[in-house]
Structure formats: structure tokens, C-alpha cells
Coordinates of C-alpha atoms in Angstrom, one line a residue:
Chain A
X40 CA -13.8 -7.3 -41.6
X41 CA -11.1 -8.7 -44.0
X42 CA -8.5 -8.9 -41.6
X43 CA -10.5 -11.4 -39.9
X44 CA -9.4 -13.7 -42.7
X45 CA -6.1 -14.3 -41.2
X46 CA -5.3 -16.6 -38.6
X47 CA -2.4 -14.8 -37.4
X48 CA -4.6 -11.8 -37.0
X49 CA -7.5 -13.5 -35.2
X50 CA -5.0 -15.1 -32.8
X51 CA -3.0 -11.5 -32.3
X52 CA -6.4 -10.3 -31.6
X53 CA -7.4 -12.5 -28.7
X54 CA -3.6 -11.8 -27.1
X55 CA -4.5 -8.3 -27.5
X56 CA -7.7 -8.6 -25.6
X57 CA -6.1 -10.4 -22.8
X58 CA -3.2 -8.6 -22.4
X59 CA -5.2 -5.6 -22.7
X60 CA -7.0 -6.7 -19.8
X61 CA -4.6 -8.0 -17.5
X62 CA -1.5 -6.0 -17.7
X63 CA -3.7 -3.0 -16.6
X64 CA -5.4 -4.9 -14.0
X65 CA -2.2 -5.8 -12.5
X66 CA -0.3 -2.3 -13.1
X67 CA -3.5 -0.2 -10.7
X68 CA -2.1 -2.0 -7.7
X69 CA 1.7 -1.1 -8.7
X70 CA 0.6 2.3 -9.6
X71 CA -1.3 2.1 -6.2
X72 CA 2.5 2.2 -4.1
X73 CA 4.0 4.2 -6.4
X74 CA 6.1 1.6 -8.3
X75 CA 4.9 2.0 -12.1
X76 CA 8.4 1.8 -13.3
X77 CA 8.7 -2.0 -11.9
X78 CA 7.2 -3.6 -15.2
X79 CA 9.6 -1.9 -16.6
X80 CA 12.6 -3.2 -14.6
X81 CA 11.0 -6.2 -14.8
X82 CA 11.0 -6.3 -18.6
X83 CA 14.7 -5.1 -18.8
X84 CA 15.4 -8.4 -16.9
X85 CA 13.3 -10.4 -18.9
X86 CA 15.6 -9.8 -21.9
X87 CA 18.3 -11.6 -20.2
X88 CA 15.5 -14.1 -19.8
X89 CA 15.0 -13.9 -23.3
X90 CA 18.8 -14.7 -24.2
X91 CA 19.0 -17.2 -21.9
X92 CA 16.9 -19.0 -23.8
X93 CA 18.8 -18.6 -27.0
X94 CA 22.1 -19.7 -25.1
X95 CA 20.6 -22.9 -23.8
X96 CA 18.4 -23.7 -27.0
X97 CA 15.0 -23.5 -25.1
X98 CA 11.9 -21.9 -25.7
X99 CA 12.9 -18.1 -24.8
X100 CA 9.4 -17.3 -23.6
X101 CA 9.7 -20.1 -21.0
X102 CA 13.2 -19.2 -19.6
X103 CA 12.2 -15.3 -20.1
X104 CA 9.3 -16.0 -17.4
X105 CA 11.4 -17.9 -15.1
X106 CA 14.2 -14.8 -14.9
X107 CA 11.4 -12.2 -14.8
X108 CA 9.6 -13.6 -11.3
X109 CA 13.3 -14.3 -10.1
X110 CA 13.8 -10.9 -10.8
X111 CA 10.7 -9.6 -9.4
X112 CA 10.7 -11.3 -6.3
X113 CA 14.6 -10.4 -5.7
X114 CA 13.5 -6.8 -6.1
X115 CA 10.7 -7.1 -3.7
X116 CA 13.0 -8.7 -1.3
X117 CA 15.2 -6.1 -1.3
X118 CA 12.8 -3.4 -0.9
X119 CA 11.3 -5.6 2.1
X120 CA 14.6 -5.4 3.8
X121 CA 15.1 -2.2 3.2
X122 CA 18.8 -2.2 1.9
X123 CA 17.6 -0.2 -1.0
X124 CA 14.9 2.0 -1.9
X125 CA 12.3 0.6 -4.1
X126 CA 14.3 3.1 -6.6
X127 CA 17.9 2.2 -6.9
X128 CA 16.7 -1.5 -7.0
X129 CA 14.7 -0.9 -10.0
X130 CA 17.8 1.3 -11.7
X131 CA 20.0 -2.0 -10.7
X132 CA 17.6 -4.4 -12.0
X133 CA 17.6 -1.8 -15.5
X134 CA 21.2 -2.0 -16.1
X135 CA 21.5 -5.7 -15.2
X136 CA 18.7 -7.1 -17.2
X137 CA 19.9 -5.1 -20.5
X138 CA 23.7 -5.7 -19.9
X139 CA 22.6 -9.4 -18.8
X140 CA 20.6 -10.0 -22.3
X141 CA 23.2 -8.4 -24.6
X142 CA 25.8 -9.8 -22.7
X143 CA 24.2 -13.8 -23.1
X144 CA 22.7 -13.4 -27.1
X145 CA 26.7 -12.5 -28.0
X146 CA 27.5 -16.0 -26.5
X147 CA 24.4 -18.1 -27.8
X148 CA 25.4 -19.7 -31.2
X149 CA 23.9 -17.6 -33.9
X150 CA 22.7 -14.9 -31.6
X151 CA 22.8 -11.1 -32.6
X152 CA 21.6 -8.4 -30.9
X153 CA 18.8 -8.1 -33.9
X154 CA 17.5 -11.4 -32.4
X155 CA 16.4 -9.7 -29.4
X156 CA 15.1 -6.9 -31.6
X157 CA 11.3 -9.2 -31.9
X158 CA 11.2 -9.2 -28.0
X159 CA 12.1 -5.3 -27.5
X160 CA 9.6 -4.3 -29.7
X161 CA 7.0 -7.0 -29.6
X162 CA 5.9 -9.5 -32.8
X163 CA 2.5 -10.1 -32.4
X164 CA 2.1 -11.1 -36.0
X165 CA 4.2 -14.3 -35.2
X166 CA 1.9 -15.1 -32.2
X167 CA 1.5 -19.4 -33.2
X168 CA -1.2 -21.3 -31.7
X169 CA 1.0 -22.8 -28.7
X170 CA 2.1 -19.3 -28.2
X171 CA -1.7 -18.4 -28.1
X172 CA -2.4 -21.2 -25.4
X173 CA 0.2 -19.8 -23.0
X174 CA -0.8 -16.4 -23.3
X175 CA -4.6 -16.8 -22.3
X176 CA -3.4 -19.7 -19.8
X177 CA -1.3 -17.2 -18.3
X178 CA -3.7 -13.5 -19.0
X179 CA -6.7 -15.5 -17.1
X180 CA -4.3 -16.6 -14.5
X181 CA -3.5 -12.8 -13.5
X182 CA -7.0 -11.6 -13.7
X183 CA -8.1 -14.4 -11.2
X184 CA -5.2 -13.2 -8.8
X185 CA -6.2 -10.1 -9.0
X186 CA -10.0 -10.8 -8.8
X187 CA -9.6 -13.3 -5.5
X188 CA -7.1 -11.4 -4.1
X189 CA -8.6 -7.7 -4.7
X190 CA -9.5 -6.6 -1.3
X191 CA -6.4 -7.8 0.2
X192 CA -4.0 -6.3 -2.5
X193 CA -5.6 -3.1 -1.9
X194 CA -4.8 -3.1 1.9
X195 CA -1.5 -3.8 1.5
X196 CA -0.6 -1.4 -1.7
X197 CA -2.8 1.2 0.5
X198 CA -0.4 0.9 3.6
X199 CA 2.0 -1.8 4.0
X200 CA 2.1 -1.8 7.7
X201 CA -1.6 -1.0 8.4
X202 CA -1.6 -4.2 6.6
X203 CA 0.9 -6.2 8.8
X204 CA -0.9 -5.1 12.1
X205 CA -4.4 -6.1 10.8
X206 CA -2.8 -9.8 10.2
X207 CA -2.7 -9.7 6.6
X208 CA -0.4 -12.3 4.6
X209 CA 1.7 -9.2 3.8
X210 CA 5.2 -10.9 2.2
X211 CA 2.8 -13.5 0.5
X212 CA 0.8 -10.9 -1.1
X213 CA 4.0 -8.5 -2.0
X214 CA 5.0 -11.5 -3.8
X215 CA 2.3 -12.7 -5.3
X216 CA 2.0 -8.8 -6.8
X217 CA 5.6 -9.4 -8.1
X218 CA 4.9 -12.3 -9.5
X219 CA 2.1 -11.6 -11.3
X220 CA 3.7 -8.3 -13.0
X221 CA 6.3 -10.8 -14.0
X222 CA 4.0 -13.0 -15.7
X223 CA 2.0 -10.0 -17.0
X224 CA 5.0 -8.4 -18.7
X225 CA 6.4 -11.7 -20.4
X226 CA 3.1 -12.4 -21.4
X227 CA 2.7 -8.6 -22.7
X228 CA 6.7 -8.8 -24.2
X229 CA 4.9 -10.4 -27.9
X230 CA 2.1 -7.7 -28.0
X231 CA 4.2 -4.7 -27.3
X232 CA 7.4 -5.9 -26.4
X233 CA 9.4 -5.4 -23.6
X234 CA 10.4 -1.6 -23.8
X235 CA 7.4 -0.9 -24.1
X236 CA 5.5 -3.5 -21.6
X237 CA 5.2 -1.2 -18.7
X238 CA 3.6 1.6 -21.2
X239 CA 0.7 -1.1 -20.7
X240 CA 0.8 -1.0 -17.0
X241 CA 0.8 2.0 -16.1
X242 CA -0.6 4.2 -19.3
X243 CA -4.4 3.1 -18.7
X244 CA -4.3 3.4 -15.3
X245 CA -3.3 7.4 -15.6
X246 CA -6.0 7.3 -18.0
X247 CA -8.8 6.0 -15.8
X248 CA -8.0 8.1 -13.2
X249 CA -8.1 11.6 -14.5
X250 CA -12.0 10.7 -14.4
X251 CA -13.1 8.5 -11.4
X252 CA -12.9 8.7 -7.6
X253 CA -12.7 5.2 -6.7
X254 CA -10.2 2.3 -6.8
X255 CA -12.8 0.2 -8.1
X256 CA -13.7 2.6 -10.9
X257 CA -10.0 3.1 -11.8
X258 CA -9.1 -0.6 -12.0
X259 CA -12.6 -1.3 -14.1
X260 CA -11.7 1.9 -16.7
X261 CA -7.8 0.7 -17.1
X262 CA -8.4 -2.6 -18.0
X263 CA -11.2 -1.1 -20.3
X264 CA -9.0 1.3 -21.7
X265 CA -5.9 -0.7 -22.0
X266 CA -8.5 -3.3 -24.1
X267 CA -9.7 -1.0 -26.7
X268 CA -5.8 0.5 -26.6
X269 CA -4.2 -2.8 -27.5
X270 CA -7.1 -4.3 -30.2
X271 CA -7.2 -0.8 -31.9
X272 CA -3.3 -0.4 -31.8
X273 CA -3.7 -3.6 -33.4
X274 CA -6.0 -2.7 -35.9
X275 CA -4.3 0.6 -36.7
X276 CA -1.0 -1.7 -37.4
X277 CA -2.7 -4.0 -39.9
X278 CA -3.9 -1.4 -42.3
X279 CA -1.3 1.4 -42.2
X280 CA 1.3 -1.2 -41.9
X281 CA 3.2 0.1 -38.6
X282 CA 3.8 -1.7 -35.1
X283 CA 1.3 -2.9 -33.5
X284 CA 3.4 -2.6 -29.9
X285 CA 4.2 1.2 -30.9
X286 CA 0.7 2.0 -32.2
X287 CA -0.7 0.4 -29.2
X288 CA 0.7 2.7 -26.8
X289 CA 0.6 5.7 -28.8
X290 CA -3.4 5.5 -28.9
X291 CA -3.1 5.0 -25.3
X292 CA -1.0 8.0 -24.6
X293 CA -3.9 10.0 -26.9
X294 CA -6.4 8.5 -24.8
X295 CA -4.8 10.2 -21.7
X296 CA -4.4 13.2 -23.1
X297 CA -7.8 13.2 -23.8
X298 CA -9.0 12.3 -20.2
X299 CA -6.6 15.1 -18.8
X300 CA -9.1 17.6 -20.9
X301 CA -11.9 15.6 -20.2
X302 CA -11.2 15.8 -16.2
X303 CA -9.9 19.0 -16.3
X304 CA -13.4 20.4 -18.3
X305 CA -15.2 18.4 -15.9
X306 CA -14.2 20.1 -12.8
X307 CA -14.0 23.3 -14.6
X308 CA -18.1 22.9 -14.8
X309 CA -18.1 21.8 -11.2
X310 CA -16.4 24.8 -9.6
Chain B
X167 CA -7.9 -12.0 35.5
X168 CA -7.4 -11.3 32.1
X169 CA -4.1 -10.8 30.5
X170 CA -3.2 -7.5 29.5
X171 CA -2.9 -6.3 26.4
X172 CA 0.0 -5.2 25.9
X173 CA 3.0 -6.8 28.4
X174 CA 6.2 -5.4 27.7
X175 CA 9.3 -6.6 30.1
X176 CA 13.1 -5.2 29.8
X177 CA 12.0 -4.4 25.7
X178 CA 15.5 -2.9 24.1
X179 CA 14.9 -1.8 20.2
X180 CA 18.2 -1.4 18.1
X181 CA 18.1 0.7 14.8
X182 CA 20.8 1.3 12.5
X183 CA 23.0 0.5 15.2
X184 CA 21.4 2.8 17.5
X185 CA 19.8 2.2 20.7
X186 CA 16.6 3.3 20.5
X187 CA 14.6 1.9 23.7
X188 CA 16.1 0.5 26.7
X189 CA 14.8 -1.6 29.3
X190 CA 11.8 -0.8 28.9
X191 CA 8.6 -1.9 30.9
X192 CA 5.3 -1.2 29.9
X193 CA 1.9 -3.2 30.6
X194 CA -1.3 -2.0 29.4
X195 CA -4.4 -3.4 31.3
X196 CA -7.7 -3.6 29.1
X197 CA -10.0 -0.8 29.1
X198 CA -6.8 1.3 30.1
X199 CA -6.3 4.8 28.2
X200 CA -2.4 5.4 28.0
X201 CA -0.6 8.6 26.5
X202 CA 3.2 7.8 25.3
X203 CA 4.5 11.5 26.2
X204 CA 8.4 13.0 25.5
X205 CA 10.3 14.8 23.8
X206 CA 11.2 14.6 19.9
X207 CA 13.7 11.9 19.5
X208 CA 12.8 10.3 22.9
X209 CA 11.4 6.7 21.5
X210 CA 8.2 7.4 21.6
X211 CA 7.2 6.4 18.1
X212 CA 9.1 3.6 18.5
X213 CA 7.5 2.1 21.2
X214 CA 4.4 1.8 20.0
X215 CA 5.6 0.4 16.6
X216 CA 7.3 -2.3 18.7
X217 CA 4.1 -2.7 20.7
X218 CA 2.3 -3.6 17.7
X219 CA 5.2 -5.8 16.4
X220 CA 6.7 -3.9 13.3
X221 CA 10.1 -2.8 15.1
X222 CA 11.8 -6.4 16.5
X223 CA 13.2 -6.2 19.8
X224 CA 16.6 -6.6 20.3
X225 CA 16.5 -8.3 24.0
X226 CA 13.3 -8.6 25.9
X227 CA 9.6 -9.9 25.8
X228 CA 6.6 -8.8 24.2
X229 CA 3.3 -10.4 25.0
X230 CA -0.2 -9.8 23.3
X231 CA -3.8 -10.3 25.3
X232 CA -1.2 -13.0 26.8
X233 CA 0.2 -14.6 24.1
X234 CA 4.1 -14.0 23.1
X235 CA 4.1 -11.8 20.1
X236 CA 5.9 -15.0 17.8
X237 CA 2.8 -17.2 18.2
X238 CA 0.5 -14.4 18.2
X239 CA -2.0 -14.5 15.3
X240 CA -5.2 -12.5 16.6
X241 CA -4.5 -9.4 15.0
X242 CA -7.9 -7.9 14.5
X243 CA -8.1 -7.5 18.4
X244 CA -5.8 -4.9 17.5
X245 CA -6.2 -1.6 15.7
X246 CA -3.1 0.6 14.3
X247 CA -3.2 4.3 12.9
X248 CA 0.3 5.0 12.1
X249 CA 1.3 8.6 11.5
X250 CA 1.0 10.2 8.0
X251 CA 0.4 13.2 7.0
X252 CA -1.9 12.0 4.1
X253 CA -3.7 9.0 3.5
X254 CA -1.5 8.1 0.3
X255 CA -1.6 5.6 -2.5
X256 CA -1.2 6.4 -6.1
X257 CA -4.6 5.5 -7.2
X258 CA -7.7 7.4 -6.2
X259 CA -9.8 5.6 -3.6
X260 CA -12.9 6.8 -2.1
X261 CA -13.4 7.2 1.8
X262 CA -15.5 3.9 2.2
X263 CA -12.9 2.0 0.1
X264 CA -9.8 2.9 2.6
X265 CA -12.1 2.5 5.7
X266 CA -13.3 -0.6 4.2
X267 CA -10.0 -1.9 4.1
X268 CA -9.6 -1.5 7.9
X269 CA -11.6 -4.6 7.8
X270 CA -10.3 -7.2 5.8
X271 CA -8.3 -8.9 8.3
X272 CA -11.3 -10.0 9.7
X273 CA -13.3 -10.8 6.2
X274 CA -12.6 -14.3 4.7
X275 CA -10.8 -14.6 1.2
X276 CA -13.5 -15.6 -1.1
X277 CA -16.2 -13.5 0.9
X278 CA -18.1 -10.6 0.2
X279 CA -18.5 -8.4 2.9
X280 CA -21.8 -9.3 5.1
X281 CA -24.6 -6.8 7.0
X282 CA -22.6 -6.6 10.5
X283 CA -19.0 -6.0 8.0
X284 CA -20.8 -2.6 6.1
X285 CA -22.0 -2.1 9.4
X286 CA -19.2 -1.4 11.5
X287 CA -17.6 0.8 8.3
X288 CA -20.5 2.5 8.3
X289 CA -20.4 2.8 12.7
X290 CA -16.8 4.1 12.4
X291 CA -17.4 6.4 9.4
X292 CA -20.0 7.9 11.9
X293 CA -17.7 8.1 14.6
X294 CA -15.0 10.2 12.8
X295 CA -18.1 12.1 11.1
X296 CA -17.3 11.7 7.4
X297 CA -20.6 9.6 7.1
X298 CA -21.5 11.6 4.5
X299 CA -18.0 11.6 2.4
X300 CA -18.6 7.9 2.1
X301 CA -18.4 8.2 -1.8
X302 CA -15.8 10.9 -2.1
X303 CA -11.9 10.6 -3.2
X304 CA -9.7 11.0 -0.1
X305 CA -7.7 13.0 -1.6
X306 CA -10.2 15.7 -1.9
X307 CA -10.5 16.0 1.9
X308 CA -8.3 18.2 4.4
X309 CA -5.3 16.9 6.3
X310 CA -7.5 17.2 9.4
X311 CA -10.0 14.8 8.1
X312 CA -7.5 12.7 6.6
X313 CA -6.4 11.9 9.9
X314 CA -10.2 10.9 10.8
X315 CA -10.1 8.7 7.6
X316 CA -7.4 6.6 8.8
X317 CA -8.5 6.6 12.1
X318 CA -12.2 5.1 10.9
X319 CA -9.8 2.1 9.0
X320 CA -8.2 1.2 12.4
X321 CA -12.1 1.7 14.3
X322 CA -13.5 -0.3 11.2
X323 CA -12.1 -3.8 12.3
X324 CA -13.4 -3.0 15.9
X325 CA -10.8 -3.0 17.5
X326 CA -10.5 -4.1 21.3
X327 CA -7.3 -1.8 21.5
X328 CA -6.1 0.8 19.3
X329 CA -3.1 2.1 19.0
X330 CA -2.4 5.8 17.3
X331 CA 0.8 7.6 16.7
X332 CA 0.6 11.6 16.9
X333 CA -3.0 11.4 15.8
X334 CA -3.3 15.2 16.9
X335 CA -0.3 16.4 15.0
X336 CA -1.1 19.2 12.5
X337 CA -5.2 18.1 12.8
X338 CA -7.4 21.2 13.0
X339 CA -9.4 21.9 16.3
X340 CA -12.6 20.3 14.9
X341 CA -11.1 17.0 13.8
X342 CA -9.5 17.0 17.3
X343 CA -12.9 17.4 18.9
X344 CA -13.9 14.0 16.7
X345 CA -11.1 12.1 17.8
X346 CA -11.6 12.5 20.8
X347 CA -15.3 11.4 20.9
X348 CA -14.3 8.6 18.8
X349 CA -11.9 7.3 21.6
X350 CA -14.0 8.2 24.2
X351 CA -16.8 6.0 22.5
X352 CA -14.3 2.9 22.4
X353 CA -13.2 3.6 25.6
X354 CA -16.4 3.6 27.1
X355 CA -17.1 0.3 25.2
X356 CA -14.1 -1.0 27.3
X357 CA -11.8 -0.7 24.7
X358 CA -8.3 0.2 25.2
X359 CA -5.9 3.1 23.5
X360 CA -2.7 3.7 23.4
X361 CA -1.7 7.0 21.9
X362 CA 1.8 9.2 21.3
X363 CA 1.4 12.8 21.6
X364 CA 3.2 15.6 21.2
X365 CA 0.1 17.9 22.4
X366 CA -2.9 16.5 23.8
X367 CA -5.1 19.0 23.4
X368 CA -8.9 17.9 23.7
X369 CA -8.0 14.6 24.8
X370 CA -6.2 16.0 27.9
X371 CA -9.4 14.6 29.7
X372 CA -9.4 11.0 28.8
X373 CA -6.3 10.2 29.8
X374 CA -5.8 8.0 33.3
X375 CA -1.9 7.3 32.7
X376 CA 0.6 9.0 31.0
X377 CA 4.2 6.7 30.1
X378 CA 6.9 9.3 29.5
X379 CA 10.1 8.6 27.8
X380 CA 13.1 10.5 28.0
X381 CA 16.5 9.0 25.8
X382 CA 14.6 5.6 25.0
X383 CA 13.9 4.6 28.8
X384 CA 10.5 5.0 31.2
X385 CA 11.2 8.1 33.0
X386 CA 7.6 8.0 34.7
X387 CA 4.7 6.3 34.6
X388 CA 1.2 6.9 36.3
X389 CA -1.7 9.0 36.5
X390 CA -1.1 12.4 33.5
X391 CA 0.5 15.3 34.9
X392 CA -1.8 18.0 36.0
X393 CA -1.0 21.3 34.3
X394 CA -0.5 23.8 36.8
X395 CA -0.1 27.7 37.0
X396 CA 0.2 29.4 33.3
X397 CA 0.5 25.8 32.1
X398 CA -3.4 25.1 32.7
X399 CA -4.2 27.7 30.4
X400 CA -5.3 25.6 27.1
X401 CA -4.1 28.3 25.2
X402 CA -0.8 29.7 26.7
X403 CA 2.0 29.5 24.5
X404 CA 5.5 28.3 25.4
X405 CA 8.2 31.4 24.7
X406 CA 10.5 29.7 26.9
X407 CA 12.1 26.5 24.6
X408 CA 12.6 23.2 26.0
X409 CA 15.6 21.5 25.3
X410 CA 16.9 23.4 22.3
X411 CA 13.6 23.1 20.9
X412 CA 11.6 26.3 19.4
X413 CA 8.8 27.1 20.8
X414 CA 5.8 26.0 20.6
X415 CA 1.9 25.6 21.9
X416 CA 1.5 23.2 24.8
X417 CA -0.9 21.9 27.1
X418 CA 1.6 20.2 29.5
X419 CA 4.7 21.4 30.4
X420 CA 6.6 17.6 28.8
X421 CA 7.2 18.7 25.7

């Protein structure tokens, strides 16, 4: 395969794997309680994170993380206290994080909105090999959360207060699910970029589940489907010479549309 | 002597500024079977979420098997079915995958579930009699047996007192039959139950004290009223409306 020859494409192509594997891992349990737009808020505030870093001449990746789980966790506190819905903070957290990133690049020497342009959309092209060091530091990290903390995370995304009476570690594990998006969607911010980071969340896991009946099932087919999404998205981009972030989630979108027929035959047969 | 379960002294719940419960005494003895009986609105629902610690009190004391509710940290001794109308979640799960869950509380981090762990899912799947949906998608089941699902989760961490909210409420006469042989099972074991009705139905016979609430305060409390005249008839319908309410079926006439 010629486009093996490049090292830009054979480090893109681990990213890919990782992220293909991890953001869907992570998005079953947010789709689980009915929060798939929160890598999305998440990644609104991460732009702010992203000019930040601009602003004080640091690595915008760095500070982009550090906003996103301050972000995440403030939303989660919020919802935990109940003085919003897990809906308006997500719309506050929207507006913020975009007005928030704008607002910060027009003060950072240099800094146009076009700067944050690479982050919206993702560059996975430009993926160096530090780059590539944090990302599968940071992928691995999130699939070992959520392979230790699996049976746990399911408990409380099933029913929160179930959870409390049964003596789970219920604000520790609400966090640690916060936290872990956040990571997941700054990590996913150069593969698809960050308007488009939740599409990898949340896309395979609507996938998986037009076909399977378990949780199990559904969290195994994501992270399959959000794999082969993101390395042929990939591929697709190298040769016709289009996004990788864009093509990445358009296959993905195909593949649901296919699993809605395929489900929808299946139980036709059934009946 | 052991403690009792549940010791509740002068418990006052505020909400939104509102006074929900008011000085209100209740003590649960183990191996006791308790109805939480009033009308719509009356606390009822509340009181058992404070039980269980969700609600905080706003004055009062709460102690668990003996232990004050702040330094309390046995939880699986407890069992909790809150009310829903559906088992939920965004994801499909199977039947054994939300029963299972009933259990981790008592399951280790890092360990896989052992013999005597698949064998008390497998006991309380039996109970509720969905043994043989183990491997199907809740959502494919009726509301009914919905309600039996979530009521295996709480029997799944074998519970020494469980505590249900409305667990008849819009269940089909069948499912109501299970329940209650499922709580007459743990309450044979010597297990405990707390439970808030609206209608008891089938599990009229289990009950040996009824706690009635009227405006957020104890307004009895001892052995379940007997239904008398008309009232005994399992089937009569009330055409006369309590309290502004419409009418509805009743076993008892504290609706």
C-alpha cells in the first residue's frame, strides 16, 4: 500500500485506530444516560482550551485538555446539584466554549480565527511523533478506564440512584465518565476535529445498536465500527484528497444507515 | 436485640422550600413487612427515598441496622426499586445485564463475578420468573415485567431489606402475583420490606403493619386496615372520589 510510505500517514493511522477505539468506548456509556450531546459541549469548550493556549504561548493541546475536564466536570457538577438540567448546561457550556475561543485567539498575538480552523475540523496529517505519544498515552488510558471500571459505569449510567443505594462510588465514577470524554474528545479534536468529535461518540454507538441486544455487544460493535470508520475515513481522504475528519464521519453515518436496514430486515424475517 | 433497620426519630424533609415530611417517626424491626399507605401528595415517596438516604433530612435522625446514616457504609444489606415506568438507559441491555448490575456493590473492582455471584442473579431471575428472558433486550418486555426486572436487580444483591416504591403501579395482575411471591420468599427468609402503595392488591396478605401518611406526618401506624363491607370486595370500584381525586379501583378504603 503506497501510502504506507509516509510517516505522516502511518502515524495518522495508529491515531485513527485509537481514537477509533476509544472515543466509542467512552460515548456507549454517555449514550447509555442519554447525554450524547456532552462530547459535543465538551468540544465547544475545548476551543477556548485551544486559544488559551495560543494566548499564553503553550502547547494548545495541553491547555485544550486542561479546559475540557474543567469543563466536563463543572457540567457534571451542575447536573449533580440539580440547578440545571443536563440540557441547558450543555447549551451554556456550547455558547461559552465557542464565544470563549473566539473571544481569546482575537487577543493572542498573531491569532485569527483561521488558526482555530486545524482544531474545528481536525489535521491529522500534521499528527508529529510527540503528538503521536500523547495520543496513544492518552487513547489506552481511556480504554483501561472503561475496561476496569465497566461493570460499575454501567450501574450508574443504568440508574444513578439504584447506584447510590447499592454503595457505589457514584460522584467518583460521574467524574471519572466526564473526565474521560474530556480526554477522549481532545485526544479525538486532530483526527476529526472538534465539531465533529462527538460524531465519533455517539455515531457508532447508534450503529451497533440497531443490531445487538446487549450492552456488551453494543460497546464491542462501536468501538469496532468507529475503528474501521476512522482508518477508512482516513484512507478515503488520502486518495480522493478530502478530510479525513469529514470523511470519517460520513462513512460512519453510511454505516448506520445501513444497520437501520439491516435491523429493520432482520426483524422483518423474525415476525 | 438487634438494631432495627431502619430508625427514624423526628425526620423533617424540606424540598424546594417545601415541607415535605414532618416529625416523622418510623422504626422498622427486621423481618418486619411495612406498607407506606396515603394519599397522592402525602410524602409517601419521600419517605422511603429518605429511608434509603437519597433525600437529606432537614432536622432529625436517621439510623441504619444501628448505625447513623453519615457513617453508614453497608449498603448491600439494602435493596432499593425505585419507581419507573421503564427500565431505561439509552443503550440496549439484556435482562441478565441490568439484574446483574443489582450486584456490583457487593463484587470487588478487578473481579469477575464468582459461582455464588451468577448464582443469586440467576435465584432472583427465578423469583420474578423471567428465568428464561435472561438473554433478551429489556426493552422488548412489557411494562409489567419491567417492573419484575428491576425488582430482580434490587433481589440480586440479596438483600436483607428491600425497599420498593409503587412496585404495583400500572403492573398487570400476573406480574403482581410474582411480586408478591418474590417478597413473600424474602420475607420468609427473614428479610425485611418496606413498600409504598397506592393499591395493594395481591400483597394485601403479607402485610403485618401499615404507616399511613397524611400532609407529610404519621397519621397511623400498626397492624393494615381490614377492608370491611363493599370495601373487602377485591374488585369493587370506588365511584365515590376521595379527596378531589377521580375515582379509582381500591382494595382499602386509604386511598
Amino acid at each position: 500500500m503506497s501510502l504506507l510510505e509516509f510517516d505522516f500517514m502511518r502515524r495518522a493511522l495508529v491515531a485513527a485506530v485509537l481514537v477509533g477505539l476509544a472515543a466509542p468506548a467512552i460515548g456507549t456509556f454517555l449514550v447509555q444516560r442519554k447525554l450524547s450531546l456532552m462530547g459535543d459541549g465538551i468540544g465547544h469548550i475545548a476551543l477556548t482550551g485551544v486559544a488559551l493556549g495560543f494566548l499564553l504561548g503553550t502547547a494548545p493541546v495541553l491547555t485544550a485538555i486542561v479546559v475540557a475536564i474543567a469543563g466536563a466536570v463543572a457540567i457534571e457538577l451542575v447536573r449533580e446539584r440539580g440547578r440545571a438540567s443536563g440540557d441547558v448546561a450543555l447549551a451554556l457550556l456550547f455558547y461559552g466554549g465557542i464565544a470563549g475561543g473566539v473571544l481569546l485567539i482575537g487577543l493572542a498575538p498573531g491569532g485569527t480565527n483561521a488558526t482555530l480552523v486545524g482544531y474545528l475540523f481536525g489535521s491529522l496529517s500534521s499528527v508529529t511523533g510527540t503528538d503521536l505519544v500523547v495520543i496513544v498515552a492518552l487513547s489506552v488510558a481511556v480504554l483501561a478506564v472503561v475496561t476496569v471500571f465497566a461493570r460499575e459505569l454501567f450501574a450508574v449510567c443504568q440508574d444513578e440512584e439504584v447506584a447510590r443505594v447499592s454503595g457505589l462510588p457514584v460522584r467518583f465514577l460521574n467524574i471519572l465518565v466526564a473526565v474521560s470524554a474530556a480526554v477522549t474528545v481532545t485526544v479525538a479534536m486532530r483526527v476529526v476535529g472538534l465539531l465533529l468529535v462527538s460524531a465519533l461518540m455517539v455515531v457508532p454507538v447508534a450503529t451497533s445498536q440497531q443490531l445487538t441486544r446487549s450492552f456488551r455487544a453494543t460497546l464491542l460493535g462501536a468501538c469496532l465500527v468507529g475503528a474501521v470508520a476512522s482508518v477508512s475515513g482516513l484512507v478515503v481522504a488520502f486518495y480522493a484528497d478530502v478530510a479525513p475528519g469529514a470523511a470519517t464521519v460520513v462513512l460512519a453515518l453510511g454505516g448506520f444507515l445501513v444497520a437501520v436496514l439491516l435491523g429493520s430486515a432482520r426483524r422483518l424475517v423474525a415476525r | 436485640m438487634t438494631a432495627p433497620v431502619f430508625d427514624l426519630t423526628g425526620g423533617q424533609v424540606v424540598l424546594g422550600g417545601r415541607r415535605i415530611l414532618d416529625d416523622v417517626d418510623v422504626r422498622v424491626q427486621a423481618g418486619e413487612f411495612v406498607a407506606v399507605l396515603g394519599a397522592n401528595g402525602s410524602g409517601k415517596t419521600t419517605l422511603v427515598r429518605a429511608l434509603v438516604g437519597l433525600v437529606p433530612l432537614a432536622a432529625g435522625r436517621l439510623e441504619l441496622f444501628g448505625t447513623p446514616l453519615r457513617s453508614f457504609r453497608d449498603w448491600p444489606r439494602l435493596g432499593y426499586v425505585p419507581q419507573r415506568l421503564a427500565v431505561g438507559g439509552g443503550v440496549p441491555a439484556t435482562v441478565g445485564e441490568v439484574v446483574a448490575s443489582g450486584r456490583t456493590g457487593r463484587v470487588s473492582r478487578l473481579r469477575r463475578f464468582s459461582k455464588d455471584d451468577r448464582r443469586a442473579v440467576t435465584h432472583a431471575l427465578e423469583d420474578v420468573g423471567l428465568a428464561d428472558r435472561v438473554h433478551d433486550a429489556v426493552a422488548t418486555l412489557s411494562g409489567g415485567q419491567q417492573q419484575r426486572v428491576l425488582i430482580a436487580r434490587a433481589l440480586a444483591g440479596e438483600p436483607e431489606v428491600l425497599v420498593l416504591d409503587e412496585p404495583t403501579a400500572g403492573v398487570d395482575a400476573d406480574s403482581q402475583d410474582t411480586l408478591a411471591g418474590a417478597l413473600g420468599h424474602l420475607s420468609n427468609a427473614g428479610g425485611s420490606v418496606v413498600l409504598v402503595a397506592h393499591e395493594l392488591g395481591p400483597l394485601a396478605g403479607l402485610i403485618g403493619r401499615a404507616v399511613v401518611l397524611s400532609h407529610g406526618r404519621v397519621v397511623s401506624d400498626g397492624p393494615p386496615p381490614q377492608p370491611e363491607g363493599h370495601h373487602a370486595d377485591p374488585h369493587h370500584v370506588h365511584l365515590h372520589a376521595h379527596e378531589g381525586l377521580p375515582p379509582q379501583r381500591a382494595g382499602f378504603g386509604l386511598t
